[in-house]
Every structure is written in C-alpha cells, then in structure tokens.
Coordinates of C-alpha atoms and ligand atoms in Angstrom, one line a residue:
X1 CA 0.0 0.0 0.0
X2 CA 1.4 3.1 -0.9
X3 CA 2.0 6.2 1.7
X4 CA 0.4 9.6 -0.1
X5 CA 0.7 12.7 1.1
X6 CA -2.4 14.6 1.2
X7 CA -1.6 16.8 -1.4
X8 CA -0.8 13.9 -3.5
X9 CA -3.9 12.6 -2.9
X10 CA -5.9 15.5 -4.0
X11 CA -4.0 16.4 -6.9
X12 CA -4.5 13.5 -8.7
X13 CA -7.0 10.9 -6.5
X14 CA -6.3 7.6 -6.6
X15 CA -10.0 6.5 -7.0
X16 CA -11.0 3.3 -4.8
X17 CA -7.4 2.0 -4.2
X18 CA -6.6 1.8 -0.7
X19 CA -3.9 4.2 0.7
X20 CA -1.9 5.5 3.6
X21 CA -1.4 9.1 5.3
X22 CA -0.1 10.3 7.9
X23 CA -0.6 13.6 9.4
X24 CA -1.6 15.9 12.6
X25 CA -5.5 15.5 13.5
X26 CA -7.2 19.3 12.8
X27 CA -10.7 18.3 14.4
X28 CA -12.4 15.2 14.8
X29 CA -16.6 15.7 14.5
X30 CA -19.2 13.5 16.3
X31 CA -16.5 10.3 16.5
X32 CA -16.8 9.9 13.1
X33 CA -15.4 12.5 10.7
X34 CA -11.3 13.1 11.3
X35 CA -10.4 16.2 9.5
X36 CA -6.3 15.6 9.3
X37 CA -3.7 17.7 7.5
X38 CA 0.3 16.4 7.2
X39 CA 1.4 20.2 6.2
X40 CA 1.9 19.2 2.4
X41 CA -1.4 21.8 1.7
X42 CA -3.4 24.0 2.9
X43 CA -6.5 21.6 3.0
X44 CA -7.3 18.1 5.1
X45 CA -8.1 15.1 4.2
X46 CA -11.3 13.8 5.7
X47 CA -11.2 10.2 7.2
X48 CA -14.4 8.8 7.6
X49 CA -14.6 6.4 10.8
X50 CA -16.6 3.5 11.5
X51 CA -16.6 3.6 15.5
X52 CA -18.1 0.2 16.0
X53 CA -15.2 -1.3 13.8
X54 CA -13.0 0.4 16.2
X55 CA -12.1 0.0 19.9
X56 CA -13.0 2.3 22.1
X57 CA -9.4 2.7 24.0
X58 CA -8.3 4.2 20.6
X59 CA -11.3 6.1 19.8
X60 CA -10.4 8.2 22.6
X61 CA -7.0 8.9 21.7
X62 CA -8.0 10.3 18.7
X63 CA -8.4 14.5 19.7
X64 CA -7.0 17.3 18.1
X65 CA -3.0 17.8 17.5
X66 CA -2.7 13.9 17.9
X67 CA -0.4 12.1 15.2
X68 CA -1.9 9.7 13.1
X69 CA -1.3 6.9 10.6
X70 CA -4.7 6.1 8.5
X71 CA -5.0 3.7 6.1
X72 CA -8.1 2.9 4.1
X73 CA -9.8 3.1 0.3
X74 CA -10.4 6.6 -1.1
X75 CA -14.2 7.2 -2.6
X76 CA -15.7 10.4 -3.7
X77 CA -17.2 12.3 -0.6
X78 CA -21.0 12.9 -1.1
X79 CA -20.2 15.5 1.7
X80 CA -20.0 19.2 1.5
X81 CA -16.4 20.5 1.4
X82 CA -15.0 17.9 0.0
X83 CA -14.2 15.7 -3.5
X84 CA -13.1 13.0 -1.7
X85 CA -12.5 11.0 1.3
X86 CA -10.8 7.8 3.0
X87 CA -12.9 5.5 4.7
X88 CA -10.9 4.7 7.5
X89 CA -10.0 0.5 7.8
X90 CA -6.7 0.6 10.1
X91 CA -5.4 3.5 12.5
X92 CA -2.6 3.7 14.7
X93 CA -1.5 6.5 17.0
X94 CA 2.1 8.2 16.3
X95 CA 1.4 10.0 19.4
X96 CA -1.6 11.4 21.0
X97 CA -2.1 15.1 22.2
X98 CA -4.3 16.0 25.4
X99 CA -6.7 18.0 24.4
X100 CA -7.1 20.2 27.4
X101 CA -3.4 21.3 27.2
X102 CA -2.7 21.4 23.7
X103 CA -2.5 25.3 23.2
X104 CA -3.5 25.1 18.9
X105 CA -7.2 25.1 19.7
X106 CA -9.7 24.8 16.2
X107 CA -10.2 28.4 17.2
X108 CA -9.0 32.1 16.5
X109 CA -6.1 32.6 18.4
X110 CA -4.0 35.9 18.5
X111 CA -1.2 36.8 16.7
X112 CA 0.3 37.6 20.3
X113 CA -0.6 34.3 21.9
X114 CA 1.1 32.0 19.1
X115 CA 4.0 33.8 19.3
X116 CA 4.6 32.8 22.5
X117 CA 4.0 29.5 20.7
X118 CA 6.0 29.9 17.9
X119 CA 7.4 25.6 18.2
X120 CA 3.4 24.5 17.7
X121 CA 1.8 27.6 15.5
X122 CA 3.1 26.3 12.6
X123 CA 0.2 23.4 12.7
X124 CA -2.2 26.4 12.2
X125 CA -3.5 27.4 8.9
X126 CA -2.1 31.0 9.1
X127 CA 1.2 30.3 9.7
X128 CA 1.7 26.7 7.4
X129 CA 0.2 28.8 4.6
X130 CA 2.7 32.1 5.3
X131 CA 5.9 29.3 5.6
X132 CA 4.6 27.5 2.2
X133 CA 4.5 31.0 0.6
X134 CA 8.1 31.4 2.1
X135 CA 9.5 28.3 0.7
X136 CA 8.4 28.8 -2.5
X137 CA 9.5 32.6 -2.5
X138 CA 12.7 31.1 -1.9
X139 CA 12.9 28.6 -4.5
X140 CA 11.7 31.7 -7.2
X141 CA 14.7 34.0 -6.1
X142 CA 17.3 31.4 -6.3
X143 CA 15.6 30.2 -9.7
X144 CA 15.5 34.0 -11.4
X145 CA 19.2 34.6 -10.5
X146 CA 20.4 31.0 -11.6
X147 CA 18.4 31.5 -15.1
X148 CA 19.9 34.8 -15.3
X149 CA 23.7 33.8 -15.1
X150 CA 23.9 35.3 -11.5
X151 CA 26.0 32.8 -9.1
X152 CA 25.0 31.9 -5.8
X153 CA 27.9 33.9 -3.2
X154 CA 28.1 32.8 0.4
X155 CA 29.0 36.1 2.2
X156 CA 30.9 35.4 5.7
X157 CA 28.4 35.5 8.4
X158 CA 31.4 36.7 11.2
X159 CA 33.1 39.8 9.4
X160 CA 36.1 41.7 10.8
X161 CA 35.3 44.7 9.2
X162 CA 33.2 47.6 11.2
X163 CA 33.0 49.7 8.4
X164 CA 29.3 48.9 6.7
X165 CA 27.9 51.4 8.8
X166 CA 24.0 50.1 8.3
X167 CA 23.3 49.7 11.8
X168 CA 24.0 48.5 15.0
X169 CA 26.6 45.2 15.3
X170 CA 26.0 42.3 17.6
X171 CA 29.9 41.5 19.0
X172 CA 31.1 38.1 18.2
X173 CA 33.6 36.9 20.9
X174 CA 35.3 34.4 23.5
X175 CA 36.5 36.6 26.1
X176 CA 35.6 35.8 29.7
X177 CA 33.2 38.5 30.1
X178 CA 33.9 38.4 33.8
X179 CA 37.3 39.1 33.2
X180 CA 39.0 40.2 29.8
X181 CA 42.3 41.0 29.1
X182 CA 43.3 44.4 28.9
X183 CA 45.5 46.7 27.5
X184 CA 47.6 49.4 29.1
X185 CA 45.0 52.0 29.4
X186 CA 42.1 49.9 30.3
X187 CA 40.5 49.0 27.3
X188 CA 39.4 45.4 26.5
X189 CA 42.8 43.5 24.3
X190 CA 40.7 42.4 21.6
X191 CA 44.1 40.7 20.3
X192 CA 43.5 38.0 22.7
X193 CA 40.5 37.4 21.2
X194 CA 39.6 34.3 19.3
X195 CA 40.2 36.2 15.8
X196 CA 43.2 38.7 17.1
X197 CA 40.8 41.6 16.7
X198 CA 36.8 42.8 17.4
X199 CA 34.4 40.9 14.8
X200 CA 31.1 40.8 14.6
X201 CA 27.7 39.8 13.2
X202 CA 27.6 40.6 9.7
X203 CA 24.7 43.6 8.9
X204 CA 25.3 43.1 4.8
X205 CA 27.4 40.7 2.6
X206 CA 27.8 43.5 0.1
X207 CA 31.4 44.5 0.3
X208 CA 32.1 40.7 0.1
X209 CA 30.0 40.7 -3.2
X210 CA 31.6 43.6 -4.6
X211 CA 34.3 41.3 -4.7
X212 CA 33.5 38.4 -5.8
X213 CA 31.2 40.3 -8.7
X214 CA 34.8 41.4 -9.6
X215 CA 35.7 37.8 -10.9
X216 CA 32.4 36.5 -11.8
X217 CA 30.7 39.3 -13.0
X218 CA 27.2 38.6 -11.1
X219 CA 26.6 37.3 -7.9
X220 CA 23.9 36.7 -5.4
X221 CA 23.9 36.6 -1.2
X222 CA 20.9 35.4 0.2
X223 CA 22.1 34.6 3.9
X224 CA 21.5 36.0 7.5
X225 CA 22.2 39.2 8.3
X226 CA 21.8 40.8 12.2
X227 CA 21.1 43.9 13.6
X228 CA 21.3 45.1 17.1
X229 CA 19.0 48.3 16.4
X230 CA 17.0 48.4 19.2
X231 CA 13.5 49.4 17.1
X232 CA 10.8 47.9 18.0
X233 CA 8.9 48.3 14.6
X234 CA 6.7 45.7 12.9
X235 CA 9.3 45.9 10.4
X236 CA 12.5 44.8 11.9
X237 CA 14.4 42.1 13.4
X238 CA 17.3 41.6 14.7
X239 CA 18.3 38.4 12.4
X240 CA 16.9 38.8 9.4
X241 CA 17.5 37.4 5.4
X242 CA 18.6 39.1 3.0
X243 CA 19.5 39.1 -0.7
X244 CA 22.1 41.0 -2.4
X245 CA 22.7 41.0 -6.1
X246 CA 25.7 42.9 -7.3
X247 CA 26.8 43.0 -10.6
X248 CA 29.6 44.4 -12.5
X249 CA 29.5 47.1 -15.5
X250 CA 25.8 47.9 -14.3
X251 CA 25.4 51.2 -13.3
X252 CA 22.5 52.8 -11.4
X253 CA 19.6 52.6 -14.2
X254 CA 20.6 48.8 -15.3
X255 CA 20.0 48.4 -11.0
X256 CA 16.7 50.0 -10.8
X257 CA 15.4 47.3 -13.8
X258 CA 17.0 44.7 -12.4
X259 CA 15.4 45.2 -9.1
X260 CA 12.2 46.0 -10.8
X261 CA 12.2 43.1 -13.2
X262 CA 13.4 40.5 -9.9
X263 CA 10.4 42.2 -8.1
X264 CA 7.9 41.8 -10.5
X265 CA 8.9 37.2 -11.2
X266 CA 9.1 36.5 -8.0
X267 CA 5.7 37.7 -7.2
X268 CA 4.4 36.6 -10.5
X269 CA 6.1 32.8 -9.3
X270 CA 3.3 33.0 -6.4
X271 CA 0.7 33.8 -8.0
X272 CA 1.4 31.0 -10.0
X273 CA 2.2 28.7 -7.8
X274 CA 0.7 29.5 -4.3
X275 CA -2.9 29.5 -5.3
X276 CA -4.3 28.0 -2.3
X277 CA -2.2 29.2 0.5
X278 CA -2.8 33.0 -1.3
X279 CA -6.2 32.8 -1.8
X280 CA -6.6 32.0 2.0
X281 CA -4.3 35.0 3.6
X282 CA -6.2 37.1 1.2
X283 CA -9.4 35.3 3.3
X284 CA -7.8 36.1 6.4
X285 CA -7.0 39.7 6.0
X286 CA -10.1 40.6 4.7
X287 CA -11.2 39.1 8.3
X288 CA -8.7 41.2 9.6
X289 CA -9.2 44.6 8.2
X290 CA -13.1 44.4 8.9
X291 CA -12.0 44.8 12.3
X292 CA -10.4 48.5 11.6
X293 CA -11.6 51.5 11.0
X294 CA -12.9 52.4 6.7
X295 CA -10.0 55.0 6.4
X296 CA -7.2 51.9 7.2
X297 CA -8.6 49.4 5.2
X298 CA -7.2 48.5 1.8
X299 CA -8.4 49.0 -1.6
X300 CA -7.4 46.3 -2.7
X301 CA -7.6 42.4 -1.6
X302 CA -4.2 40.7 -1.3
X303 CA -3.9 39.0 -5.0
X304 CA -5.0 42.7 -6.3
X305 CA -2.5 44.2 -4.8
X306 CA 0.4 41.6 -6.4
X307 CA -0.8 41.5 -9.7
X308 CA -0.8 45.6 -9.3
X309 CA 2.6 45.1 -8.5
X310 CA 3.3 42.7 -11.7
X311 CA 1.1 44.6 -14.2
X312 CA 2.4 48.6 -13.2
X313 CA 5.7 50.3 -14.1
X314 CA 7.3 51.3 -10.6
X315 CA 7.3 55.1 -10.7
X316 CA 11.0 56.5 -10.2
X317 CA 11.5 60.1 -9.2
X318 CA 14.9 61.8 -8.1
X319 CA 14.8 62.8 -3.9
X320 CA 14.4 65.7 -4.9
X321 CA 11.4 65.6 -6.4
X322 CA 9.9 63.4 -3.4
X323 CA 10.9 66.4 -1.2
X324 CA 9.3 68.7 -3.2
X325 CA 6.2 66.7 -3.4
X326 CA 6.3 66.4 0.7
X327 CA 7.0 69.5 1.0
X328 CA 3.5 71.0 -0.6
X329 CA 1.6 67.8 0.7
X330 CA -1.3 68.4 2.6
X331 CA -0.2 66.2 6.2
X332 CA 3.2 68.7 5.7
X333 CA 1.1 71.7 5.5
X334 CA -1.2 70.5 7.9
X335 CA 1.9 69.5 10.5
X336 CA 0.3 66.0 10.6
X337 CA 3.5 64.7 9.8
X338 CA 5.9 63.7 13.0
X339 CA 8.6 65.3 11.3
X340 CA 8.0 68.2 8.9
X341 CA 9.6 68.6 5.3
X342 CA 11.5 71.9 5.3
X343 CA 14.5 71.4 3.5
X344 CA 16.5 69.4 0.8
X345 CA 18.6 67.4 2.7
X346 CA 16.1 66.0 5.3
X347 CA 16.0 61.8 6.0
X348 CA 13.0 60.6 5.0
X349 CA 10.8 58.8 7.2
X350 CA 8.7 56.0 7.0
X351 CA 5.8 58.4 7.4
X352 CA 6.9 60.1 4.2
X353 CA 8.0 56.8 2.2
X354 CA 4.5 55.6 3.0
X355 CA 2.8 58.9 2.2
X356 CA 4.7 58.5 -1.3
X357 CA 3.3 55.5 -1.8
X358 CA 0.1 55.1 -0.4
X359 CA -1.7 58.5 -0.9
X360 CA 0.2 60.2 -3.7
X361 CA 1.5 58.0 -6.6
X362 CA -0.6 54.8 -5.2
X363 CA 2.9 52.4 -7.1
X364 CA 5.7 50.9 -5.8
X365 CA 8.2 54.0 -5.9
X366 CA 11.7 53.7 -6.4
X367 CA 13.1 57.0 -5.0
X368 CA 16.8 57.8 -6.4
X369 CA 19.7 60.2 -6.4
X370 CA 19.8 61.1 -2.6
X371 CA 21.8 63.4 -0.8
X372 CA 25.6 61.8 0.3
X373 CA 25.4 63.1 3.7
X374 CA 22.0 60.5 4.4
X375 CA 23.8 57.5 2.6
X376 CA 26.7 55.1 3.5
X377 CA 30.1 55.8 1.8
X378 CA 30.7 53.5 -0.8
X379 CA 27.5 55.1 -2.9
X380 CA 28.6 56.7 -6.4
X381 CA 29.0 60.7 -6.2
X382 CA 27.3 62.2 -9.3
X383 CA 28.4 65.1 -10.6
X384 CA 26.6 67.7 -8.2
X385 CA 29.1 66.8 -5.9
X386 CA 26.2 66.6 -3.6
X387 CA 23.9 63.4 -4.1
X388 CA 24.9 59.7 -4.8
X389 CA 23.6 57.3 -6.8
X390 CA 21.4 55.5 -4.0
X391 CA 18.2 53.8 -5.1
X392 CA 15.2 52.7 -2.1
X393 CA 12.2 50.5 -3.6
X394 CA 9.1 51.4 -1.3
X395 CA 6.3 49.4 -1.1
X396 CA 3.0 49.6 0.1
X397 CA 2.2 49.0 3.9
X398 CA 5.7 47.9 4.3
X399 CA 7.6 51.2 3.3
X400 CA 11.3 50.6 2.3
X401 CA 12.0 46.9 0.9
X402 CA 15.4 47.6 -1.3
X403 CA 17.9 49.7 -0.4
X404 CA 20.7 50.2 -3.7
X405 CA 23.2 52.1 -5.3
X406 CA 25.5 52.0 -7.9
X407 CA 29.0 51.5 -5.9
X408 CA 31.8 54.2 -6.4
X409 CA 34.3 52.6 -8.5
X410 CA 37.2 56.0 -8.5
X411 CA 39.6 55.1 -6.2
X412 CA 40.8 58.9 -5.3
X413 CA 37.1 59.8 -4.8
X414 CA 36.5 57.0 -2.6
X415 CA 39.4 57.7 -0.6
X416 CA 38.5 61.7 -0.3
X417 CA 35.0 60.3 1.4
X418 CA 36.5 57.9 3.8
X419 CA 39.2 60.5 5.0
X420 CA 36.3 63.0 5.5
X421 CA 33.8 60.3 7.8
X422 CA 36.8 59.6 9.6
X423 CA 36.9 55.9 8.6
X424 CA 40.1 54.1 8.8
X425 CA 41.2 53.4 5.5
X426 CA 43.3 50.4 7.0
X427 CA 40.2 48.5 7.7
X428 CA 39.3 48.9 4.4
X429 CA 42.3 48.0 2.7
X430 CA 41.2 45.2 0.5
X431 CA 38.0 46.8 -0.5
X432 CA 40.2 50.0 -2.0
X433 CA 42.8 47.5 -3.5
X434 CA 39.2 46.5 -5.8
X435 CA 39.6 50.1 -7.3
X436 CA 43.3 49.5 -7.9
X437 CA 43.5 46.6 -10.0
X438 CA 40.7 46.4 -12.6
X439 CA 37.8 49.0 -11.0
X440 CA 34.5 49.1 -12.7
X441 CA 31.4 50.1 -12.5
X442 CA 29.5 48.3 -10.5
X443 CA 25.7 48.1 -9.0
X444 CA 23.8 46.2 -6.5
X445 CA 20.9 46.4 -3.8
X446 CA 19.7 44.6 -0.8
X447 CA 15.7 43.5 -0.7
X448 CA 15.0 42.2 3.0
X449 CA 13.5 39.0 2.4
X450 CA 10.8 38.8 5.5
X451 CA 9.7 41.9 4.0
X452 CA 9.0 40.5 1.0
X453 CA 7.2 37.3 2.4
X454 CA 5.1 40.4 4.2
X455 CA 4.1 41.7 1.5
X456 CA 3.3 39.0 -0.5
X457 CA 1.4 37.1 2.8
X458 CA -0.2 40.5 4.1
X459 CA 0.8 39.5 7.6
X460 CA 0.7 43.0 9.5
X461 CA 3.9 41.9 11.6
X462 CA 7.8 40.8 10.5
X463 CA 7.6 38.8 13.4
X464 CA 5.0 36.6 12.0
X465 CA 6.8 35.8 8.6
X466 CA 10.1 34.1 10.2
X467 CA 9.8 30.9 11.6
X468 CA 11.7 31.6 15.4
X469 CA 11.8 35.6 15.6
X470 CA 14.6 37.5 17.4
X471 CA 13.8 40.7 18.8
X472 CA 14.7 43.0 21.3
X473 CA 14.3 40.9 24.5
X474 CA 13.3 38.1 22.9
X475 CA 15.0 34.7 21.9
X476 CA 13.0 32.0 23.2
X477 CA 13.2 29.1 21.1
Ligands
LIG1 P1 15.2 50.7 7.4 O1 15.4 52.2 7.1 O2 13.8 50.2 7.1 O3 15.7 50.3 8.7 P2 17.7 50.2 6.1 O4 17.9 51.5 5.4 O5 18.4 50.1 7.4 O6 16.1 50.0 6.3 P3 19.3 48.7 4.3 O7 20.5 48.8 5.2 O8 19.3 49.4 3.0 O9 18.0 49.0 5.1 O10 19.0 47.1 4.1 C1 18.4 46.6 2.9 C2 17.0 46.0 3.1 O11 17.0 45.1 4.2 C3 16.0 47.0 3.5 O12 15.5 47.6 2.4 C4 14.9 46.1 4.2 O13 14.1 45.5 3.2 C5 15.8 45.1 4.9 N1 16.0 45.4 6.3 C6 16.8 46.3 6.8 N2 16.8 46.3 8.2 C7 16.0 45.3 8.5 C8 15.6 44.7 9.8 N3 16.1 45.1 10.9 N4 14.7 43.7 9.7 C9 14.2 43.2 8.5 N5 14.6 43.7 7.3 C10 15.4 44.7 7.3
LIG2 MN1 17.7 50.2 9.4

C-alpha cells in the first residue's frame, strides 16, 4: 500500500485504491469524521470512521494535535467541502495530544498568543500557509538569478570589518566577560580574542560581493544578516534574510530594472504557484481589516494588490522631487507629519516613504539620487558633488523593501570620502585595493527577504513571517 501525502492525494485521486497518510489531527466531528492535514497543503483530508469497527481505547486517543497513521480506500465524498475522502480500515497512534493542554485550539487565536507558541503555531492554517509561501518565495529568487547567469555567493556570516555602517553590530567573541584581558590604558585587548581583533555579526554581505562580482561578474547573497537596532517596529528584526545581487559594468539605471524586473517574477512565481495558500491569507486579512476603522482598510484584496505590482511600471522620481512633493503635501502643510519637510537634505521617514506610496502615486516608488550626507560611503557621487547614486524601492504597507546604489568605483574619490567620515582606511584596505586593480562600475541592492514574504502574505507583523523571531528581549526558542 502506498504512503500519499495529502496533497498527492488530491492532486491527482487515486479512486477506490486503498492508501496511507499520515498527518496531525485538525478536528475530529461527532467520532466519526477526522479532518487531518500532514502540512503538504493547505486543505485536510477527511477520514471517515466507522466507530463500531473500532475500539474504544483508541477512539479516545484520537483528539485534536494527535499524530496519526490512517489507512483505508479513497471514494468520492457525497459530503460538502469535499471531492473525496478515506474511509478509514486501520489506524494507529504516532502520538496522542491532550486536548485540554494542547495550546493550537480549532479556534482564532492571536497573533500575540502563538507567538509565544512559535514551536506549535506552525500546525495552524495561518502560519503553514505564510511558511509554504516562504518556501516557495525562496525557490523563485534562487531560480530567477540562476536562469539569469547570477552565481550563488556565500558572504561570511562573522566579518572583521566595522565599516558597513548600516546599523548596530552584535559582538562576536570568546572573552571571559567576567574578566577580559586588557590593555595598558584599560580597554578590552581584543588581540586576545579568538580572531586577534573585534568581529562581529555581519549587517550586509555586500562589500564581500563587490568582490567576488569582480571575478564573476554577477553574484547573489541570500544569507543572515543581524542587527542590534534596538527598534521595535513591525518591520524589523534583529536576524533577518537578505538578498544582495551585485553586478559588474551595471550602473545605477541597469540596478533600478533589475530590481524591478526581480520584483515583479518572484511575485508573479506565487501567484502561480501558491494558489491555495494566497487565496486564503487574502481570506484572512479581509477578516482582519473588517475589524479597523474604513479609512485603514485597503483598496485592494491581497492578489489585487500583487498582480498591481506585476502589471504597473514602478514610478521612479529623483529625492528631490519626493521632497518637493512632501514639502507641498497636505499632512506637511497641515503638521500632521511627526517630522516636517523643510529642506533638501532631510531623512525621510517611514511616514513620508508611505505617504509616497500610499496616498500620492498609489505604485511601488523607487526614489533615487539622494543626498551623500543620508547614505553610507561607498555610494557613487554624481556630478553635483552633492547626491549619490542611491536607489530605495518602497512598497505599500511595508515602506522601504530595497535599499541600492551604484558602488563608487574612482579610487581617489573613494578615498577623499572615507578621510572626511573619519573611517580608517586600514580596515578597508582590501575593499580600496578593488579600485586598484581592474575598477568598474559596478551596482547592487539589498531586498529584506521577511519583507518580501510580508508583502506577499499581508501579515501586519515581520515577526510573523520568520519561523523563530529574534527581537529586542526576545530569543525563546
Ligand atoms: P530601514 O530604514 O527600514 O531600517 P535600512 O535603510 O536600514 O532599512 P538597508 O541597510 O538598505 O535598510 O537594508 C536593505 C534591506 O534590508 C531594506 O530595504 C529592508 O528590506 C531590509 N531590512 C533592513 N533592516 C531590517 C531589519 N532590521 N529587519 C528586517 N529587514 C530589514
Ligand atoms: Mn535600518
């Protein structure tokens, strides 16, 4: 007899031949009907039991979160919700589940309570359908940069450089905290540390991939990254994913369709392919929005909003045409902003990005050409002297989702901007000797992968798109 899983089954039924499944019991009705699902779909497959073929003893085992092995024939159901069923001949128990404890009730739980479940919420709906979509998001990045002669770069996860400056660094090291070694004056000896100097977390693979796209052309990170920022936004974490394409001879334009065109087939590989798991998140946050006020609700339901994304041409505008358009916008005149738009030069935050987004153009924006003095060192000057060739994507509800630039390949002009942020050119040594021997100009961007799966899933929290999330004060599991 031949072991199916249940999306086997339902894909193509193997019409009165008797089977096997195994799988994690989702309810079971009036001791007759078991409704049990094995992860491999969203839907169950319904058992149908005969209790007077069956002892009691295991009867009673049967409740909801137990394991089970069924065997039996498959028929066509004549039930509602349903094509078609197994009529139950053998079961055993993998384990049972006691149904008073067991915290995944066939209820609504909140988002709050199964995170503090985050080992068992995965046998709910919600979160097996967001992980699915995950997986397969996966699979569609890897499979657009393989088909489009990109190779797959593993950027160190410990890096010795302290020079990427995008955020806060989580310290890597085997000193006795108790009781490190010092130096003369006091400070901790990081020599005797286990690498001979401070290391770290890494916070972006991209000066690694700068390399490496030096030899092969175009690369691809999609690893770990961390981030001690202490912000407790719905948007970050502290260990996140993250994918970094960097290529060489692109410059800042040939980066902006890239990241457009990436955008645009991984979504489309969903829609595809996620049908199921889609079309109930877009269930559930319909659900979800009816409980907020008409002025936060969303025009459009979730597979809208992707095929929006597919179908529409991002709009791209300079910075300083976004400042000009925040600048006369009504929340600016109004002061309903948190901070107001006064002059070129200003950050822009989140408030802004989503203002761009959501209320003016109504498009994924890609916002360009922003002033040096907001953006990390290694962007490309242009010729103003006074902006670099930075790229952010925004996206709806989510805000920023790429950060990009084209890379500043003039070795003297590079070396004029680290002098003046006071970096140490020393520990950057082998990322200047790239603009000695055979610089070129080069592009790349970083899209944060759980915002992606946000997007794509609608989930209203990052922390409920990674499996085990790590936050400030928070590491359980
Ligand atoms: P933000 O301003 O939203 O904090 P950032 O400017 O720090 O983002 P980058 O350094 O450009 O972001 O990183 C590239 C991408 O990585 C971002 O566009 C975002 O999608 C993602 N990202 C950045 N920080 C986090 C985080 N803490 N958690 C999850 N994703 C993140
Ligand atoms: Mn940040």
């Amino acid at each position: 007899m031949k072991s199916y899983s249940i999306n086997e089954l339902l894909q193509a039924p193997p019409l009165n031949q008797k089977v096997e499944v195994n799988g994690w019991v989702k309810t079971f009705r009036s001791n007759r009907f078991i409704a049990l699902n094995d992860g491999s779909t969203i839907q169950n497959i319904q058992c149908v039991v005969d209790f007077e073929q069956f002892d009691e003893e295991l009867l009673k085992k049967i409740a909801t979160g137990a394991a089970l092995k069924i065997s039996g024939v498959l028929v066509e159901s004549l039930g509602k919700g349903q094509s078609v069923e197994i009529q139950a001949e053998e079961i055993s128990v993998h384990g049972i589940s006691d149904p008073d404890s067991y915290p995944i009730q066939p209820k609504k739980h909140s988002m709050e309570f199964l995170r503090e479940h985050a080992h068992l919420r995965i046998r709910t709906n919600t979160f097996a359908a967001v992980m699915r979509v995950r997986s397969a998001l996966s699979f569609a990045i890897h499979a657009y940069f393989q088909k489009n002669g990109f190779y797959y770069f593993h950027a160190p996860i410990i890096t010795g450089s302290d020079a990427e400056g995008a955020g806060e660094m989580f310290r890597v090291s085997t000193l006795d905290p108790k009781n490190p070694p010092l130096t003369d004056n006091g400070d901790v000896n990081y020599k005797e540390d286990f690498f001979g100097k401070e290391t770290n977390l890494t916070v972006s693979g991209q000066l690694e991939a700068e390399a490496y796209a030096m030899g092969l052309g175009k690369v691809y990170t999609f690893g770990p990254t961390f981030r001690a920022e202490n912000s407790n936004t719905s948007r970050h974490l502290a260990e996140f994913w993250m994918i970094e394409p960097e290529m060489a001879f692109y410059d800042l334009k040939d980066n902006m369709d890239l990241a457009e065109d990436f955008i645009k087939n991984i979504i489309s590989y969903l829609l595809e392919n996620c049908e199921e798991d889609l079309a109930f998140l877009e269930k559930r946050l319909l659900d979800e929005e009816k409980t907020k006020p008409m002025a936060e609700r969303s025009e459009m339901k979730l597979r809208e909003k992707l095929k929006f994304v597919v179908d529409n041409e991002f709009i791209r505008i300079t910075y300083t045409e976004a400042i000009e358009i925040l600048r006369n916008s009504k929340p600016n005149k109004k002061k309903k902003f948190k901070f107001l738009i006064n002059e070129w030069g200003a950050d822009l935050q989140s408030e802004h990005e989503r203002y761009l987004v959501e209320k003016h153009f109504k498009c994924p924006v890609i916002l360009f050409d922003y002033p040096a003095k907001i953006k990390a060192f290694y962007m490309r000057l242009n010729e103003d002297g006074k902006t670099v060739r930075a790229m952010d994507i925004l996206f709806p509800g989510i805000g920023e989702i790429v950060g990009g630039s084209q890379r500043e390949e003039r070795l003297d002009v590079l070396n004029e901007k680290i002098a003046a942020l006071g970096i140490d050119e020393k520990e950057l040594w082998w990322y200047l000797d790239l603009r000695k021997f055979g610089t070129a100009i080069h592009s790349g961007f970083g899209l944060g992968f759980e915002r992606m799966v946000q997007f794509a899933t609608g989930m209203g929290n990052i922390r409920d798109v990674i499996p085990f999330p790590r936050t400030p004060q928070n590491a359980e599991f």
